[in-house]
Each structure stands twice: as structure tokens, then as C-alpha cells.
C-alpha positions as semicolon CSV with decimal commas, in nm:
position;residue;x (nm);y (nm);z (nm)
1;X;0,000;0,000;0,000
2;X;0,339;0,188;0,064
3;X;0,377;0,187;-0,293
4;X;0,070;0,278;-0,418
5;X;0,037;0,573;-0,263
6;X;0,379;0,713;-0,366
7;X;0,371;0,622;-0,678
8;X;0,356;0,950;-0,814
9;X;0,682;1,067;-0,676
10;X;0,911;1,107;-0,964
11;X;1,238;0,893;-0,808
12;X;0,970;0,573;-0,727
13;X;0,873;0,638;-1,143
14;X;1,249;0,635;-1,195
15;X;1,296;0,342;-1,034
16;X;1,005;0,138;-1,178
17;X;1,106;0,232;-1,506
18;X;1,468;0,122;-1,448
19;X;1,354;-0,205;-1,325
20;X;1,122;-0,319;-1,588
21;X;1,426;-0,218;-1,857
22;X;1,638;-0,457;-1,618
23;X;1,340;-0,742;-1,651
24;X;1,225;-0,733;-1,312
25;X;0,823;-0,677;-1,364
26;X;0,721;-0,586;-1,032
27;X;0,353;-0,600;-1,150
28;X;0,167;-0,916;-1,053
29;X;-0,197;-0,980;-1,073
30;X;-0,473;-1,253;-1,007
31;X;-0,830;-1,230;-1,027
32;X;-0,839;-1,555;-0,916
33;X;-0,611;-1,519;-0,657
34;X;-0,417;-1,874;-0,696
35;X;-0,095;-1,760;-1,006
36;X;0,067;-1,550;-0,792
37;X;0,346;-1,468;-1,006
38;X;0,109;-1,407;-1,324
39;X;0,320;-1,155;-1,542
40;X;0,085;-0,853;-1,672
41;X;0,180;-0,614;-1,919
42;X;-0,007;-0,294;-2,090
43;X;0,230;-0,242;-2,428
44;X;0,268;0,064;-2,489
45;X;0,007;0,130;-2,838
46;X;-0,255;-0,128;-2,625
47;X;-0,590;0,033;-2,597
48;X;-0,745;0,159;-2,314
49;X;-0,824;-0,132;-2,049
50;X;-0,623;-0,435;-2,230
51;X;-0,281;-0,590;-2,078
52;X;-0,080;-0,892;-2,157
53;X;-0,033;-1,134;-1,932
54;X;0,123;-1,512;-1,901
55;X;0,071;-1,781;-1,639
56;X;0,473;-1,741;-1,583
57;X;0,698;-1,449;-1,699
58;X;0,951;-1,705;-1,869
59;X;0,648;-1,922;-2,050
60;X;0,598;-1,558;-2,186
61;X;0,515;-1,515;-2,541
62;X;0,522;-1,168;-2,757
63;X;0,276;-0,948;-2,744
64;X;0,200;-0,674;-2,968
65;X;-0,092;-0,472;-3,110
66;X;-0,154;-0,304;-3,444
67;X;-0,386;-0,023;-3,419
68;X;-0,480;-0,046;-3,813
69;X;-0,460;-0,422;-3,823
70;X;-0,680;-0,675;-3,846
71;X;-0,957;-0,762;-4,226
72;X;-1,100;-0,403;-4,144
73;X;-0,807;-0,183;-4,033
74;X;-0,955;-0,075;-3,674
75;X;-0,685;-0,284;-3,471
76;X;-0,584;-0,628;-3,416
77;X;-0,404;-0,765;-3,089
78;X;-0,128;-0,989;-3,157
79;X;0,053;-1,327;-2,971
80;X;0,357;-1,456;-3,122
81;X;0,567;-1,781;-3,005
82;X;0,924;-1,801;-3,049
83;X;1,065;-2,218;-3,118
84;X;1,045;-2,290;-2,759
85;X;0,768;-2,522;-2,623
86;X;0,517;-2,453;-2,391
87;X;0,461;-2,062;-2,380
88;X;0,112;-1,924;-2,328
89;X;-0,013;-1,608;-2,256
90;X;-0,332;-1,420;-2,328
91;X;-0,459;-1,034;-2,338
92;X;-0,718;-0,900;-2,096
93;X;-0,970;-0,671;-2,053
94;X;-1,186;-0,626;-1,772
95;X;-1,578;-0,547;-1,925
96;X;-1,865;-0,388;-1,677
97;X;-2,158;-0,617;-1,627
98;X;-2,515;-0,623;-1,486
99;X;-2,643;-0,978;-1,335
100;X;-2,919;-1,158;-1,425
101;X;-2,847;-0,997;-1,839
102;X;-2,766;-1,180;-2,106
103;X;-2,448;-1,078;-2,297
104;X;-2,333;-1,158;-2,620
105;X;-1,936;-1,248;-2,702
106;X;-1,776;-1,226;-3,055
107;X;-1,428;-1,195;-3,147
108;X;-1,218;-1,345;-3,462
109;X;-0,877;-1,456;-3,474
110;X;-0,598;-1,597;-3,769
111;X;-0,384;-1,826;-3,616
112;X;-0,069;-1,904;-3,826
113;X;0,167;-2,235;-3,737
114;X;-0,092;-2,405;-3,472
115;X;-0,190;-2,725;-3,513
116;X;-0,465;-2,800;-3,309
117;X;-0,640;-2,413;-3,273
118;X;-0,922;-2,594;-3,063
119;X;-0,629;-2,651;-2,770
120;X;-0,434;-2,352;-2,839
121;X;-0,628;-2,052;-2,944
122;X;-0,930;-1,969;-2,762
123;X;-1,146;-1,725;-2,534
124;X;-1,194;-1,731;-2,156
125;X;-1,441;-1,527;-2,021
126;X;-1,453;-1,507;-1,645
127;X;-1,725;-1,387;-1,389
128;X;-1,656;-1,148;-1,061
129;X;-1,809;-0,949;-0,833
130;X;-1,675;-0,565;-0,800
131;X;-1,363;-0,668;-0,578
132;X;-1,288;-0,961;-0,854
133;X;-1,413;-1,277;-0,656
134;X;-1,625;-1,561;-0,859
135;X;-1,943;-1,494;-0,750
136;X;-2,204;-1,812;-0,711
137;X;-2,456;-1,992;-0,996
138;X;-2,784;-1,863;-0,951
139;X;-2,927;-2,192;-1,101
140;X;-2,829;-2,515;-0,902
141;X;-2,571;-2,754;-1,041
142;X;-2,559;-3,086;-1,105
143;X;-2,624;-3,221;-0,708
144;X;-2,533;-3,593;-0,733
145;X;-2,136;-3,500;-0,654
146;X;-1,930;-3,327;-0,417
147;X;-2,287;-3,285;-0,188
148;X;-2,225;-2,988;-0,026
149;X;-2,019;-2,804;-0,184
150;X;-2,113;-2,425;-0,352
151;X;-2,159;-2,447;-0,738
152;X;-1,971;-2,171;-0,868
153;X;-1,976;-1,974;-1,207
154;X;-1,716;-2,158;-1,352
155;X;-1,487;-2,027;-1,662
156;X;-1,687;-1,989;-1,983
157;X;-1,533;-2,115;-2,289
158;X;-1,704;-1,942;-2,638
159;X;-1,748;-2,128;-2,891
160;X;-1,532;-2,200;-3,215
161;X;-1,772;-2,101;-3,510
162;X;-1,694;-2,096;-3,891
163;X;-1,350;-1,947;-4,083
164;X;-1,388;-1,744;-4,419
165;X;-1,168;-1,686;-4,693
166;X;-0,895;-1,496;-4,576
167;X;-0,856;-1,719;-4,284
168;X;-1,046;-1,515;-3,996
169;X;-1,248;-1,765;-3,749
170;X;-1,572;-1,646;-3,562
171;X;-1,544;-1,672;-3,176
172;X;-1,869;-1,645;-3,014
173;X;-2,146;-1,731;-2,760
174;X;-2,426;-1,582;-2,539
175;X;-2,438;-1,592;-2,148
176;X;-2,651;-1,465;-1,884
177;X;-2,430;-1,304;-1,608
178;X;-2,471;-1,461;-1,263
179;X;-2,680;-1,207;-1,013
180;X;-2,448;-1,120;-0,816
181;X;-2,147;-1,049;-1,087
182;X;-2,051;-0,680;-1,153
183;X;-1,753;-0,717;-1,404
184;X;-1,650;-1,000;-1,697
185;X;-1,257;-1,059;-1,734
186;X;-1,258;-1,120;-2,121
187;X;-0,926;-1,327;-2,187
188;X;-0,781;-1,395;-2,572
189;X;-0,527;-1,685;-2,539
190;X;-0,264;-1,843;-2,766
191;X;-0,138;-2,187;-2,549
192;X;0,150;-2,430;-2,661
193;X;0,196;-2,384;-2,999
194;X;0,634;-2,333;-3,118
195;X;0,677;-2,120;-3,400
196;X;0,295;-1,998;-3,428
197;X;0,082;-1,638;-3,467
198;X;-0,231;-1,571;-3,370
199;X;-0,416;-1,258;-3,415
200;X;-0,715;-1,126;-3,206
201;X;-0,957;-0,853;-3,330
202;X;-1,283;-0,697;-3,330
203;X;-1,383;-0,810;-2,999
204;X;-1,685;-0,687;-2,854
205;X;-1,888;-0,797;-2,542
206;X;-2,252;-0,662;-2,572
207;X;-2,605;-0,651;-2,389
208;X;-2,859;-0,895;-2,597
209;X;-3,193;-1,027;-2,563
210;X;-3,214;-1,428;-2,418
211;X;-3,171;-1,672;-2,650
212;X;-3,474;-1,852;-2,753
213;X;-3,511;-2,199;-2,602
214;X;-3,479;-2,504;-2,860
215;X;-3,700;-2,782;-2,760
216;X;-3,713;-3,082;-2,876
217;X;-3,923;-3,353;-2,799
218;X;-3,700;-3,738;-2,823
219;X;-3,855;-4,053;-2,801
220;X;-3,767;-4,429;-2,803
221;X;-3,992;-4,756;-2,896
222;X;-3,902;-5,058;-2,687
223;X;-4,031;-5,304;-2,920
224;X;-3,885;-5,651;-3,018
225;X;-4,121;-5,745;-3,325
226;X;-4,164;-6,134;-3,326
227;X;-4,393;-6,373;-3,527
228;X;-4,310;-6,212;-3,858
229;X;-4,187;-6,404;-4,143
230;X;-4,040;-6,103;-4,352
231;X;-3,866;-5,774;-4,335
232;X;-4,136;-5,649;-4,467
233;X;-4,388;-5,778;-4,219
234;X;-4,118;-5,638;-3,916
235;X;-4,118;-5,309;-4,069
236;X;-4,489;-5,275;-4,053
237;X;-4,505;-5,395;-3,675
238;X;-4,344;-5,031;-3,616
239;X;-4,657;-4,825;-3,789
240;X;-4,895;-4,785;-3,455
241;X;-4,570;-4,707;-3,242
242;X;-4,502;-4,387;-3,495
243;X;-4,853;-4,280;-3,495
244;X;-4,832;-4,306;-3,085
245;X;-4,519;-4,101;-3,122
246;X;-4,667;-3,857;-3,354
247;X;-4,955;-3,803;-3,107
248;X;-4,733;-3,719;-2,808
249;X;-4,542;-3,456;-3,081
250;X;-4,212;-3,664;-3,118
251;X;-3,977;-3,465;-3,306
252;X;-3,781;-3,762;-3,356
253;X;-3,828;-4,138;-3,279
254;X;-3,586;-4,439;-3,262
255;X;-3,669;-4,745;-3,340
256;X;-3,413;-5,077;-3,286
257;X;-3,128;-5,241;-3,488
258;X;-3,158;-5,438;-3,808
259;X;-3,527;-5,511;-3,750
260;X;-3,544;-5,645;-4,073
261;X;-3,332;-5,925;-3,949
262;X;-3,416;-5,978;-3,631
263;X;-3,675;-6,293;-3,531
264;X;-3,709;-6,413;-3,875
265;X;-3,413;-6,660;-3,844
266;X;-3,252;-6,534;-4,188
267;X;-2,879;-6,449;-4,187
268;X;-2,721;-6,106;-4,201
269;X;-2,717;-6,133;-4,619
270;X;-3,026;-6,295;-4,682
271;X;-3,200;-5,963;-4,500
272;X;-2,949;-5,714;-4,696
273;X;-3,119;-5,465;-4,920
274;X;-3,003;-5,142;-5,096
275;X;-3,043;-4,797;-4,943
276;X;-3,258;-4,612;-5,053
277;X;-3,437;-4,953;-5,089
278;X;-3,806;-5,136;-5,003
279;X;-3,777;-5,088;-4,586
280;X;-3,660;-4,715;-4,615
281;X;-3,911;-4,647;-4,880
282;X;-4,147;-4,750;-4,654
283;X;-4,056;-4,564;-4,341
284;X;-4,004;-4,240;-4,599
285;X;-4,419;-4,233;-4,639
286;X;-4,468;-4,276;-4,231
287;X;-4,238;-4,002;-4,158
288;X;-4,386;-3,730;-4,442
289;X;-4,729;-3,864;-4,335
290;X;-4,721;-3,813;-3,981
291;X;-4,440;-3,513;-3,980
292;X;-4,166;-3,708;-3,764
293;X;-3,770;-3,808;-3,780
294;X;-3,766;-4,174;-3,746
295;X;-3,435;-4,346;-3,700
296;X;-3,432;-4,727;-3,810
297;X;-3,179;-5,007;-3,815
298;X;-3,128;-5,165;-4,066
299;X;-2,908;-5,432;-4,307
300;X;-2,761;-5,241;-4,643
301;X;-2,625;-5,432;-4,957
302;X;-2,375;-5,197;-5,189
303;X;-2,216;-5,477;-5,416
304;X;-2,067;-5,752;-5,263
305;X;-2,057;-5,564;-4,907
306;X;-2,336;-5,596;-4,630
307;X;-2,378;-5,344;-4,342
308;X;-2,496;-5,261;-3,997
309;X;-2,657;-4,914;-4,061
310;X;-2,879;-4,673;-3,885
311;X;-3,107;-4,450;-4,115
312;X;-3,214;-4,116;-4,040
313;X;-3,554;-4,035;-4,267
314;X;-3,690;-3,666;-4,220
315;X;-4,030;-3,532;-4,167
316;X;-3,982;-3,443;-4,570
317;X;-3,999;-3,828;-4,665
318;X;-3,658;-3,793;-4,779
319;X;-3,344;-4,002;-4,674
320;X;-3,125;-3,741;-4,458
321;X;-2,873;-3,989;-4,434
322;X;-2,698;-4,347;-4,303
323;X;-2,376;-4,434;-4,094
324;X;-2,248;-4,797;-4,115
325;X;-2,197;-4,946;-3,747
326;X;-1,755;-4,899;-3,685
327;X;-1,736;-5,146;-3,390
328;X;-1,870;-5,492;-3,512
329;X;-1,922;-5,797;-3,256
330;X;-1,726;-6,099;-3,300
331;X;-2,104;-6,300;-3,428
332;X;-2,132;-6,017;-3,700
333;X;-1,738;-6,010;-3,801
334;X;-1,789;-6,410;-3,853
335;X;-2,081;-6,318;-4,091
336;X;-1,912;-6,173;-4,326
337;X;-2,009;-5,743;-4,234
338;X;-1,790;-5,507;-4,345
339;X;-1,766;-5,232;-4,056
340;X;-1,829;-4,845;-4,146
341;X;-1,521;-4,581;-4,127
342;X;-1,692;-4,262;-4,079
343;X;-1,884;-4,062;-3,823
344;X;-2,164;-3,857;-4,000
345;X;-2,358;-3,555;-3,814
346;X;-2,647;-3,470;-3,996
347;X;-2,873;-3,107;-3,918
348;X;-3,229;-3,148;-3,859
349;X;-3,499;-2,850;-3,788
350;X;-3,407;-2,893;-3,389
351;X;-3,049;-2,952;-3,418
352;X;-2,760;-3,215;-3,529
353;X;-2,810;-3,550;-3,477
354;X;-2,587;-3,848;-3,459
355;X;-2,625;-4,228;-3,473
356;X;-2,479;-4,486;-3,396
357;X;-2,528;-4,882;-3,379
358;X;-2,541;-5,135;-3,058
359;X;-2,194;-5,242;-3,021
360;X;-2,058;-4,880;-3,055
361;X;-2,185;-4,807;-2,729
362;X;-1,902;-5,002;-2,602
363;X;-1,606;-4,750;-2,735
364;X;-1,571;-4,436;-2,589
365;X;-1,481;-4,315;-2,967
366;X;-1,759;-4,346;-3,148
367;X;-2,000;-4,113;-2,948
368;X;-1,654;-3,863;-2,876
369;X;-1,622;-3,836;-3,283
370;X;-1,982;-3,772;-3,319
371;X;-2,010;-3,513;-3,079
372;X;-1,648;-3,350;-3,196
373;X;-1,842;-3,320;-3,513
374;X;-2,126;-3,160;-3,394
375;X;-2,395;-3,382;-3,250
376;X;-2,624;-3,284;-2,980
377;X;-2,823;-3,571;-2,993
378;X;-2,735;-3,932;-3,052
379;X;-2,961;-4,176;-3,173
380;X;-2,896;-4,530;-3,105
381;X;-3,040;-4,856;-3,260
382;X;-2,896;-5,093;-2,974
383;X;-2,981;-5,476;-2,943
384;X;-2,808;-5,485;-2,619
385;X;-2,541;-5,366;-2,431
386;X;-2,401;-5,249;-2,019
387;X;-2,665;-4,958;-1,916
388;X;-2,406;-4,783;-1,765
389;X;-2,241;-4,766;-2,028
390;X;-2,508;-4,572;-2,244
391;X;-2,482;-4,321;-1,863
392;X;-2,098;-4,296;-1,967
393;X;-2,170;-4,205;-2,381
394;X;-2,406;-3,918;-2,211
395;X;-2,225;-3,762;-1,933
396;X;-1,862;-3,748;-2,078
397;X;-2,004;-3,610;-2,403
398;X;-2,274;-3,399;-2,263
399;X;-2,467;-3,544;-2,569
400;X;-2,849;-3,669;-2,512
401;X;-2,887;-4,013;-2,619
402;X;-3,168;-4,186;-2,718
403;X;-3,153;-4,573;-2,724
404;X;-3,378;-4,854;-2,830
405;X;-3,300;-5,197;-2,723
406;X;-3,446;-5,538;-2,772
407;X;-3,390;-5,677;-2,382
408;X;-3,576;-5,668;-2,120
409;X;-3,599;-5,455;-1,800
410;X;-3,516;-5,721;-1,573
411;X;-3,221;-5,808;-1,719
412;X;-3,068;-5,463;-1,695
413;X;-2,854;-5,503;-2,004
414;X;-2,963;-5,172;-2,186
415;X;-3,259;-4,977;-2,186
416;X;-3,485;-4,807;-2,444
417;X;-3,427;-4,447;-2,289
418;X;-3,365;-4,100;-2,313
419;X;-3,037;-3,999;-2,129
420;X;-2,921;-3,644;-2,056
421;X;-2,625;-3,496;-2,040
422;X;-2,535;-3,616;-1,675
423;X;-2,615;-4,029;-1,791
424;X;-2,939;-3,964;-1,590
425;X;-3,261;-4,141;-1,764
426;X;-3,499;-3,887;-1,814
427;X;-3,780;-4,105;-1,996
428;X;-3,758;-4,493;-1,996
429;X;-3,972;-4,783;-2,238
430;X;-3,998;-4,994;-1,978
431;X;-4,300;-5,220;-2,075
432;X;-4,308;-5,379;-2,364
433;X;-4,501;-5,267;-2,675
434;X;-4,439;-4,886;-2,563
435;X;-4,264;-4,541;-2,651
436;X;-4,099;-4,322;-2,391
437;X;-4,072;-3,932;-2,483
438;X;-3,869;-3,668;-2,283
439;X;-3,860;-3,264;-2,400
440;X;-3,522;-3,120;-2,341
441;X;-3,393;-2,760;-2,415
442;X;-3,122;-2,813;-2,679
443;X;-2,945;-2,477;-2,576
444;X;-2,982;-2,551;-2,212
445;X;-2,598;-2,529;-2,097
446;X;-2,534;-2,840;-1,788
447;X;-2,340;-2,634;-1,504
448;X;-2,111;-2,917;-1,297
449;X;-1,968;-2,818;-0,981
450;X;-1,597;-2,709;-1,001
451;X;-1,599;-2,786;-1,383
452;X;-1,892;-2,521;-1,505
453;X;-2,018;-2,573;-1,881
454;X;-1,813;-2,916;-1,911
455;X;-1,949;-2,943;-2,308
456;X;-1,746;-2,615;-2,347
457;X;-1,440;-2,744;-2,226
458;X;-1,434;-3,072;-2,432
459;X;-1,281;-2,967;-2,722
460;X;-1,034;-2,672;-2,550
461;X;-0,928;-2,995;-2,271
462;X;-0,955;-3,340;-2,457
463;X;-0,620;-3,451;-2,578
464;X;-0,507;-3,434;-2,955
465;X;-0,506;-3,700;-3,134
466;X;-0,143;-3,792;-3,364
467;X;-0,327;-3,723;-3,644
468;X;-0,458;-3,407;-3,550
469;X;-0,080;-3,283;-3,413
470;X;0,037;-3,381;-3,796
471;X;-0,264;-3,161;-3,955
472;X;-0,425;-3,471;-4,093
473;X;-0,753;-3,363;-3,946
């Protein structure tokens, strides 16, 4: 306090200014009170409010800004590495809130030599009251875990949005301040990248009007069809469950895996049709007639091949698209399937959906690809498979998944359900001969204690993958 209040005196400004030439920054700052020896920096053409900081002083990267950079000349705010490893540092701004609003982030950057920008160039946007404190969540958390403890407004991570021509990406996302925060610490970061650029500009964080809710309405048939002799004669077993959906305004229904093969004692090939082919023609006129996305399992013929697929047919009557099951079983290896290679997200009027196919639910992979590329719901054909399991898919995506299995209840090995994004079961089949339908809120963020928005974090946290450090990706 000494300090502060003589720092006017010209021979303490001598000093200070003698010390930083010698590289002794005297300076250090935490609004979160736990880096104590976070390095902060204003350079010297910065605008008003912004400084550079780094986590450490000798992980310290360059910092410099260009008033007339940036694709329209009004400034762009600059983070270079040098070849060493490891150095990360971001610029800051501290922006005046009002709780209980809803703000709007944007900002754009051009990174140059990084090779995974989801790890290494990002936003953080952190809540405090007037003295810089976190301040609390005014909704509750999820409950189940560390009882007791305070859920706190956690670090929000915007999201990573689309890149144009010249190489400028679209950072953005919309928040509603906690009550009781006063002030939003607006951090631009470049993390871990040798020999890279990145370049910051026209960021802005702005009073808006709430988002509007996207509900959707998800439901599940927990069927087994038996006593039919044909595919044909399966498929139709399914018509009175998608007129019961339809009635309950299902958005989108899931019926089970290969049900053209299943209780007709046929093998795998004998069942095998094209796609677009007889079965999907057939759920095409149920879904245009009764204005519903219907998700089917089924067995596709192209040439000589044969796969496990899961269909997704629009309210249009038209095919939106397939993917071929990746993780086969050793009974459908031995019968000659070939297994799919790709992980196809596919938009819908509600959002992107995903599929995927019984014995995919055993891989943490398959669900992580689909919801790296986009899914927010995943719909799963799945004969059987370990319940918690289809929890697991859920919570460490944050990805609702809607499953429809052939086994029973009492033999708790997978249910026809509706899980959230905490594994919980929000609507369950669990009598035969029956749909289950949940509603969820599709832009509903899940707040965890101690981790926040964990679906944020995903892709600036999960590891990166060889291919993706090589650029392959």
C-alpha cells in the first residue's frame, strides 16, 4: 500500500522504469487469486483497459498490437511464439456487467503455425463481483457429486464457429451473467503452440436479448417385433408405435437395430437390401405422413458388401442420411459385415443429430467423434449392451442419447431411454409394446460443480489426437 500511494513521486517512477528495462516486472496480478506470479503487461500502443499477461513471466510469449490491423483496419491484438515449447499467454480486458443480463461475445482470430487451434487458441471469459471474486450460480448444479459443496460460475469457454476466406475464425457465444457479478474478465489466449501467430480482433462484449429456447421432444420404442416371417412384415409392426409417437409430438423417434433381421431366423445377407431400398421407402411415407424423424436399423447391400446401418428419414420423406456401425461384434465379423469408417452428423430442424449402432456403445470413440463433429443428440439402434455404459456415452459427451433396445428390463442389459447430459434417464420404455418421450432444451448449458459448462471445455481440454498434431484432421 506503501507503494501505491507514492507512486507518483518522480524517483519511485524512476525506479520502476529502471527495473522493468532490467526485466524485473514488479507487477503481478490474479483475479483468481491462486498464479501468484502471473506476469501482466499494458504495451505501450494497447488500448485503453487491455494488458498482456502469461501464467509465468519465462512461459511468456510476444505481445504486440496493431492499431490499423486486423480484415477491417480498426486494430488487431497480436501473440507470437518463439521455437520454444510450452509458452502461453493471453490479453485482458476487464468489461462492466449487470447480473441476471444476457451478454453476447464475438471476437475473430488468424492463427498461423498451430496445429490443433481448438487446444491452443481460444477465449476465456470469467465472472466477478466488484472486488474480482467468482461470484455463485444462480441456477443449481448438477447435485449428485461433491454434496455440499457451492456451485460456482465456472470459466466460460465461447465457442469456435466458422472461418472465411482470408482465414479469420468467428469466436462467439451468449451468457446470462450470474446475479451477483458486476464485471467480466474477457481473456484472448494463444497456449503451446512453437513457432505460431495468432491474431485477435474486433472483440466486442454486448447486452442482448435471451436466446430462444430449442425444444425438442425425443422418443424411443421398446419393441422386439416377433412372429413375422419377412422384413417387410417387421417393418410394418413399427406403424402404430409412430402414430403413438406422432400423437405425443415426437420430433424424432428411434426405433431398434436391423429389424429387418431380427426374429425371422434369416442371416445377415439374406435380409441385406439397398439404401434407398423397399424398408426405407417404406418408413419415408410414415415419416412425411405423420411429420416425424424416425431413426431405423437396418441391413444395407452396396455390391458384394453388407452393413450394420442406422437411417435417419426426415419429416420431408426424404433419406437425410446413413452411418455404417464402426465397432462390429465378433457374431457379426464371422458373418461376413464389413464395418463403417466414418462418423456422420447430420442437421435437422431442432439440431444435429448423430447415430450410432449397438456395439458402438461399447467405445468411448464413437460417441466422442460424433459429438467432436457436432452432434447434440445421438440416436442409437442398440440390441443390447451395459446400461451404464449408455450413462458414460451421455455424461462425458454432454450429448443426449436416445436408445432402443431389444432386452428386457429385468435383465438390466440396456434400456430403451432418453439420457441427458449427466447419464441420468430422463424417460424410460420400460413395458413392452411402448414409446418413452422426454422434451429437453437443446441450448440448455449443464453447469457441474468445479468444472462449469463441461461441453465447453471438451474440445479446448480433450487430448489431440497424432493425427490431428500432424494436420491430418
Amino acid at each position: 500500500m506503501k507503494i501505491t500511494k507514492r507512486i507518483k513521486q518522480p524517483k519511485l517512477v524512476f525506479f520502476l522504469l529502471a527495473s522493468l528495462i532490467a526485466g524485473v516486472f514488479l507487477l503481478s496480478w490474479s483475479w483468481r487469486g491462486d498464479a501468484s506470479d502471473l506476469a501482466e503487461q499494458a504495451p505501450a500502443s494497447a488500448p485503453d483497459g487491455w494488458t498482456a499477461s502469461a501464467p509465468r513471466d519465462e512461459i511468456r510469449p510476444e505481445f504486440v498490437y496493431e492499431p490499423k490491423g486486423g480484415p477491417d483496419g480498426k486494430g488487431c491484438f497480436i501473440i507470437k511464439a518463439d521455437q520454444r515449447a510450452g509458452l502461453a499467454g493471453f490479453w485482458k480486458k476487464t468489461f462492466p456487467v449487470a447480473g441476471g443480463r444476457h451478454y453476447r461475445f464475438q471476437a475473430s482470430y488468424q492463427a498461423k503455425g498451430v496445429a490443433v487451434p481448438r487446444r491452443s487458441v481460444l477465449v476465456e471469459l470469467h465472472w466477478s463481483d466488484a472486488h474480482g471474486k467468482k461470484v455463485p450460480l444462480d441456477q443449481p448444479g448438477v447435485t449428485d457429486y461433491l454434496r455440499g459443496a457451492t456451485a460456482m460460475a465456472e470459466t466460460e469457454f465461447p465457442m469456435t464457429k466458422e472461418t472465411d476466406r482470408a482465414g479469420w475464425t468467428q469466436v462467439k457465444d451468449t451468457y446470462e451473467a450470474p446475479a451477483k457479478a458486476t464485471q467480466a474478465f474477457v481473456e484472448l489466449h494463444l497456449r503451446w503452440a512453437a513457432n505460431s501467430e495468432v491474431r485477435w480482433c474486433n472483440v466486442a462484449l454486448a447486452e442482448t436479448v435471451p436466446p430462444e429456447p430449442r425444444n425438442v421432444r425425443l422418443a424411443t420404442v421398446h419393441f422386439k417385433p416377433t412372429g413375422g416371417k419377412t422384413s417387410k412384415e417387421n417393418c410394418r409392426m413399427y406403424e402404430p408405435f409412430i402414430v403413438q409417437a406422432a400423437k405425443q409430438k415426437a420430433d424424432l423417434l428411434v426405433l431398434g437395430e436391423t429389424i429387418t433381421y431380427v426374429g425371422l431366423g434369416k442371416r445377415f445377407h439374406e435380409v441385406a437390401e439397398p439404401i434407398p431400398g423397399p424398408s426405407t421407402e417404406y418408413f419415408c411415407k410414415l415419416a412425411k405422413k405423420h411429420n416425424i424423424y424416425i431413426v431405423v436399423g437396418l441391413v444395407e447391400r452396396e455390391g458384394h458388401l453388407i452393413y450394420n446401418v442406422a437411417v435417419l428419414i426426415g419429416p420431408d420423406g426424404a433419406i437425410i442420411g446413413k452411418y455404417r456401425k464402426v465397432c462390429l461384434p465378433r457374431g457379426e465379423i464371422e458373418a461376413g459385415i464389413t464395418p463403417g469408417a466414418e462418423y456422420p452428423v447430420f442437421p435437422t430442424r431442432f439440431g444435429k443429430v448423430g447415430l450410432m449402432v449397438c456395439y458402438d456403445g461399447f467405445f468411448p470413440e464413437v460417441a466422442r467423434e460424433l459429438t467432436c463433429n457436432g452432434a447434440e443428440v445421438i440416436a442409437w439402434p442398440v440390441w443390447g449392451c451395459n446400461p451404464k455404459l449408455a450413462s458414460a456415452r451421455a455424461c462425458e459427451n454432454h450429448v443426449y442419447v436416445v436408445s432402443s433396445t431389444y432386452e428386457d428390463v429385468s435383465r438390466n442389459w440396456m434400456l430403451s431411454a432418453v439420457y441427458d447430459h449427466t447419464g441420468a434417464v430422463l424417460a424410460q420404455g420400460t413395458k413392452w409394446g411402448t414409446i418413452a418421450v422426454a422434451e429437453v432444451d437443446l441450448n440448455r448449458r449443464t453447469r457441474w460443480v468445479s468444472l462449469g459448462d463441461f461441453k465447453a471445455e471438451i474440445p479446448r481440454h480433450r487430448p489431440a489426437s497424432p493425427a490431428e498434431k500432424n494436420g491430418k484432421e
